[in-house]
Coordinates of C-alpha atoms and ligand atoms in Angstrom, one line a residue:
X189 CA 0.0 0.0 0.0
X190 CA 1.5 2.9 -1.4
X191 CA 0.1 5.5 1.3
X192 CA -0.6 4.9 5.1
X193 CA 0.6 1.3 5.3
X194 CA 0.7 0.8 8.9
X195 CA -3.2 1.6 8.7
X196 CA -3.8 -1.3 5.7
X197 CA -1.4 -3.4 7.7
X198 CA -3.4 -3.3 11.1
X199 CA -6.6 -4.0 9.3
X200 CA -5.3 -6.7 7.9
X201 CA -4.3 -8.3 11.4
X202 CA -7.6 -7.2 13.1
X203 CA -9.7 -9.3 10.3
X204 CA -7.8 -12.0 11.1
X205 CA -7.7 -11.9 15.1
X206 CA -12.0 -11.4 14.0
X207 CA -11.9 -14.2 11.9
X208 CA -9.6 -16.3 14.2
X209 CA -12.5 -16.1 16.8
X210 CA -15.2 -16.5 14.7
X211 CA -14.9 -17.4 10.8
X212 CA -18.7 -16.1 10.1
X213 CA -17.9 -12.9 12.0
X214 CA -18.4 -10.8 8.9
X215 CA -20.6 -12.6 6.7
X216 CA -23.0 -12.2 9.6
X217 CA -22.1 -8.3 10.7
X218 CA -22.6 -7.8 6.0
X219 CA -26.5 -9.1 6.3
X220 CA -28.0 -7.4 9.0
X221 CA -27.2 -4.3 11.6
X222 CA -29.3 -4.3 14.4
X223 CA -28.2 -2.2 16.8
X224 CA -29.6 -1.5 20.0
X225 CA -28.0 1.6 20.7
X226 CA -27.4 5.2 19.1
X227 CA -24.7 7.2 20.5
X228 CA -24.2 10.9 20.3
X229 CA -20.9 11.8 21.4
X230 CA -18.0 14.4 20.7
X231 CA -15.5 13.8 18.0
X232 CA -12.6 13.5 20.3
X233 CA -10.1 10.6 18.9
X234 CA -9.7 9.8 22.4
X235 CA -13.6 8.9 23.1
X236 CA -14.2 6.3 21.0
X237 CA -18.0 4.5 21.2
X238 CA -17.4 1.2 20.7
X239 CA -14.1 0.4 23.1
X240 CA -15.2 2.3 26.1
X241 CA -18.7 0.7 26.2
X242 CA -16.5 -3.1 24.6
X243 CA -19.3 -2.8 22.2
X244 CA -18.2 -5.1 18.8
X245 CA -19.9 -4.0 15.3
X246 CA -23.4 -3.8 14.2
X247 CA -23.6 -2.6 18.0
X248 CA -23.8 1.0 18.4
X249 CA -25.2 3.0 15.6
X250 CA -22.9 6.7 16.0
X251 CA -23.0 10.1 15.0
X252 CA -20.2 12.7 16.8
X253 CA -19.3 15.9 16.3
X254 CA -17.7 18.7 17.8
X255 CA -18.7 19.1 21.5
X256 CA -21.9 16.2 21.4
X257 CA -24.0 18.9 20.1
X258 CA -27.3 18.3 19.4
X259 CA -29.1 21.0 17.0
X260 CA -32.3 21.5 16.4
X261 CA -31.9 22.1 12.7
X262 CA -28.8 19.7 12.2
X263 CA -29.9 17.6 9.0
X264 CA -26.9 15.7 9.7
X265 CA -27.5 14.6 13.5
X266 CA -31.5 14.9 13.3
X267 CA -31.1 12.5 10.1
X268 CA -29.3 9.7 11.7
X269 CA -31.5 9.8 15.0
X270 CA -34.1 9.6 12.5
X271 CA -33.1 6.4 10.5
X272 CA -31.5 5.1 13.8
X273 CA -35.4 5.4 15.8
X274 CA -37.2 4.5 13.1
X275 CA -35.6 2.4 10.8
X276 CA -33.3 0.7 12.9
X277 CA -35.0 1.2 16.0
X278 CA -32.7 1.1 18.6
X279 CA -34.1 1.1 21.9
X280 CA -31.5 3.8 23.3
X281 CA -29.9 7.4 22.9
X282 CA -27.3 7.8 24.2
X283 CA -26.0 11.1 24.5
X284 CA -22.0 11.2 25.9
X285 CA -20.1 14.0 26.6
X286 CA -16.4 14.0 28.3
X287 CA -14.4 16.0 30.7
X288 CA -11.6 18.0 29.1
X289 CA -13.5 18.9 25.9
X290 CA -11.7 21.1 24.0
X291 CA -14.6 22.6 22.4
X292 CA -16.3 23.0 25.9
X293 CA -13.7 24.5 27.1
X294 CA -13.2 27.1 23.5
X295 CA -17.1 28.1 24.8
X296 CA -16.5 28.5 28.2
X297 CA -13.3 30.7 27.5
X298 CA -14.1 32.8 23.9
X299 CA -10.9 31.4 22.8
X300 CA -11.1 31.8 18.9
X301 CA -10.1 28.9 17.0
X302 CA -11.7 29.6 13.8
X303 CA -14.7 28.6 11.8
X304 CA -15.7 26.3 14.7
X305 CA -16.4 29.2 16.7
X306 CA -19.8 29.2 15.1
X307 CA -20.8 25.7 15.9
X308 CA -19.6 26.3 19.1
X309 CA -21.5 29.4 19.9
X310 CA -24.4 26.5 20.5
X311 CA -22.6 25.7 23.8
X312 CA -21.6 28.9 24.7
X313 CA -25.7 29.5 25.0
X314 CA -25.5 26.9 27.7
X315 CA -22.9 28.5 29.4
X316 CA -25.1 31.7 29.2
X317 CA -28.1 30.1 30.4
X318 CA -26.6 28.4 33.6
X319 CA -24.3 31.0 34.1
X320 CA -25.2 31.0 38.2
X321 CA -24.0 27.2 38.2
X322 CA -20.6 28.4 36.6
X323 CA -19.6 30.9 39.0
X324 CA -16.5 33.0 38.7
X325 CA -15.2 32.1 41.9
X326 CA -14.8 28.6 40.8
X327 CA -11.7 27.1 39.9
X328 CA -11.5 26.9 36.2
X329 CA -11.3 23.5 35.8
X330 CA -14.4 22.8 38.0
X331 CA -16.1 25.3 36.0
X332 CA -15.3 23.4 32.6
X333 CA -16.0 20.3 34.2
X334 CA -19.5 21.4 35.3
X335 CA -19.8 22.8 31.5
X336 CA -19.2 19.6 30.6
X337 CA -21.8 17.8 32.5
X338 CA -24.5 20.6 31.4
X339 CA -23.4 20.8 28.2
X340 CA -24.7 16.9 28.0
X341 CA -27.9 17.5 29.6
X342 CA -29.3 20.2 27.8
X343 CA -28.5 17.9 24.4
X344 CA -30.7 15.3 26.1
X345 CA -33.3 17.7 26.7
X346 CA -32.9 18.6 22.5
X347 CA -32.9 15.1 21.6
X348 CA -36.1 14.7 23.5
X349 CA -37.6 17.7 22.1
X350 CA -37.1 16.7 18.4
X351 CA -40.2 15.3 16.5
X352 CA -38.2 12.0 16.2
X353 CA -38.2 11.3 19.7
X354 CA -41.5 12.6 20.4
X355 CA -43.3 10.6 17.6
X356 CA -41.8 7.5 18.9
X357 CA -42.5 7.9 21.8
X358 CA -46.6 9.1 21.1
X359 CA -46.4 5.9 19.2
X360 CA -45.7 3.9 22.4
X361 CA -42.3 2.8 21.4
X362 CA -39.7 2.0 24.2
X363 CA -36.9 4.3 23.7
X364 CA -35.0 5.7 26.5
X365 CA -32.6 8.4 26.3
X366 CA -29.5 8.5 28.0
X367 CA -27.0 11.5 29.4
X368 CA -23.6 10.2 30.2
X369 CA -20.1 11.5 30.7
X370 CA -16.6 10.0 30.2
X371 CA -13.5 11.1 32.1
X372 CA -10.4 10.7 29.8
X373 CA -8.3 10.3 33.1
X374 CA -9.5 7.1 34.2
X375 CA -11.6 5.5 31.1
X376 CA -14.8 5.5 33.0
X377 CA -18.6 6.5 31.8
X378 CA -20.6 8.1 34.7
X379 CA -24.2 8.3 34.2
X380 CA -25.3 11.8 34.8
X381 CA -29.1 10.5 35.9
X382 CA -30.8 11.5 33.1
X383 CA -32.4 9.5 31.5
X384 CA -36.4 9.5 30.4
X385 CA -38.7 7.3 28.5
X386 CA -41.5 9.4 28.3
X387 CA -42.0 13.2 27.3
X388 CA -43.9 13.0 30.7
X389 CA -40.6 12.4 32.5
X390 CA -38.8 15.3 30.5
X391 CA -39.0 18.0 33.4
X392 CA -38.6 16.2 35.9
X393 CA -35.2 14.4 35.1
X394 CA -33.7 17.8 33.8
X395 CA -34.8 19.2 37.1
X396 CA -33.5 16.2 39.4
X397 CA -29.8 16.1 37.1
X398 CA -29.4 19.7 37.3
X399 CA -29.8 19.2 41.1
X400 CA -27.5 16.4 41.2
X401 CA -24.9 18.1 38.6
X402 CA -21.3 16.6 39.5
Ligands
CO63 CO1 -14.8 17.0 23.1

């Protein structure tokens, strides 16, 4: 392979540690996906979806993006919770955000990095709107760590406002969405206590995790 070799080279090694463990591994995964879970999550090489949750694939159905941002006009994002509700219908969203987001951290600050500074003017609204629960007399990385946590709770409240989630869920389907948070320090997911399966259970859980914010 003429350009990035070592990449070809470990793919060829990974299909056969996959195949060594199970010869129908992809002739299976190539009929079907039918995966139980979406995850929303930040585009962070160091958060990947599938080996922090030791999911294989066909698992986790993904979408990330810059700061786990979920828009109320992204065609992008609203499009694959779409075909991942409906057509694949998974029975979770998960939404994950991470401690020492870089794009958090760009909002919380004003740092100007470019371009990105427009997408990430979306967080920078959270920051506005909590702006009592990020204090200046915090210490500044407590404050971006709390940004962090909010940050993932008011994209669960947008992915439960969406007319995705909502239909589903006046449909009577059993779909539960998820906030989470994942500390690149020690590997681990904490669940931010979140999570609703019903639009009547919307206020209350956004009222109870903003109480119990980390
Ligand atoms: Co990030």
């Amino acid at each position: 392979m003429r350009y990035l070799p070592q990449l070809f080279e470990n793919n060829r090694a990974w299909v056969e540690k996959m195949t060594g463990q199970d010869p129908d591994f992809f002739r299976r995964l190539a009929a079907v996906q039918s995966p139980q879970y979406l995850w929303i999550g930040c585009s962070d090489s160091r958060v990947p979806a599938n080996q922090i949750t030791g999911l294989q694939p066909g698992e986790v159905f993904v979408h990330r993006n810059v700061a786990n941002a979920v828009i109320h006009t992204d065609l992008n994002c609203l499009s694959v919770m779409q075909f991942a509700v409906d057509v694949l219908e998974v029975s979770h969203v998960i939404v994950c955000g991470h401690y020492g987001c870089g794009g958090v951290k760009a909002a919380l600050t004003g740092e100007r990095l470019g371009l990105i500074d427009n997408w990430l003017h979306h967080i920078k609204d959270v920051r506005d709107k909590h702006s009592e629960l990020l204090g200046p007399d915090m210490h500044m990385t407590a404050r971006w760590e709390r940004l962090c946590a909010l940050n993932v709770i008011e994209q669960v409240m947008h992915v439960t406002q969406t007319t995705i989630v909502r239909d589903a869920w006046s449909r009577g389907r059993n779909l539960m969405i998820h906030g989470w948070i994942y500390r690149l320090s020690d590997g681990k997911l904490n669940d931010l206590g979140v999570s609703v399966v019903g639009s009547s259970e919307v206020e209350s859980a956004y009222t109870k995790a903003l109480a119990g914010l980390p």
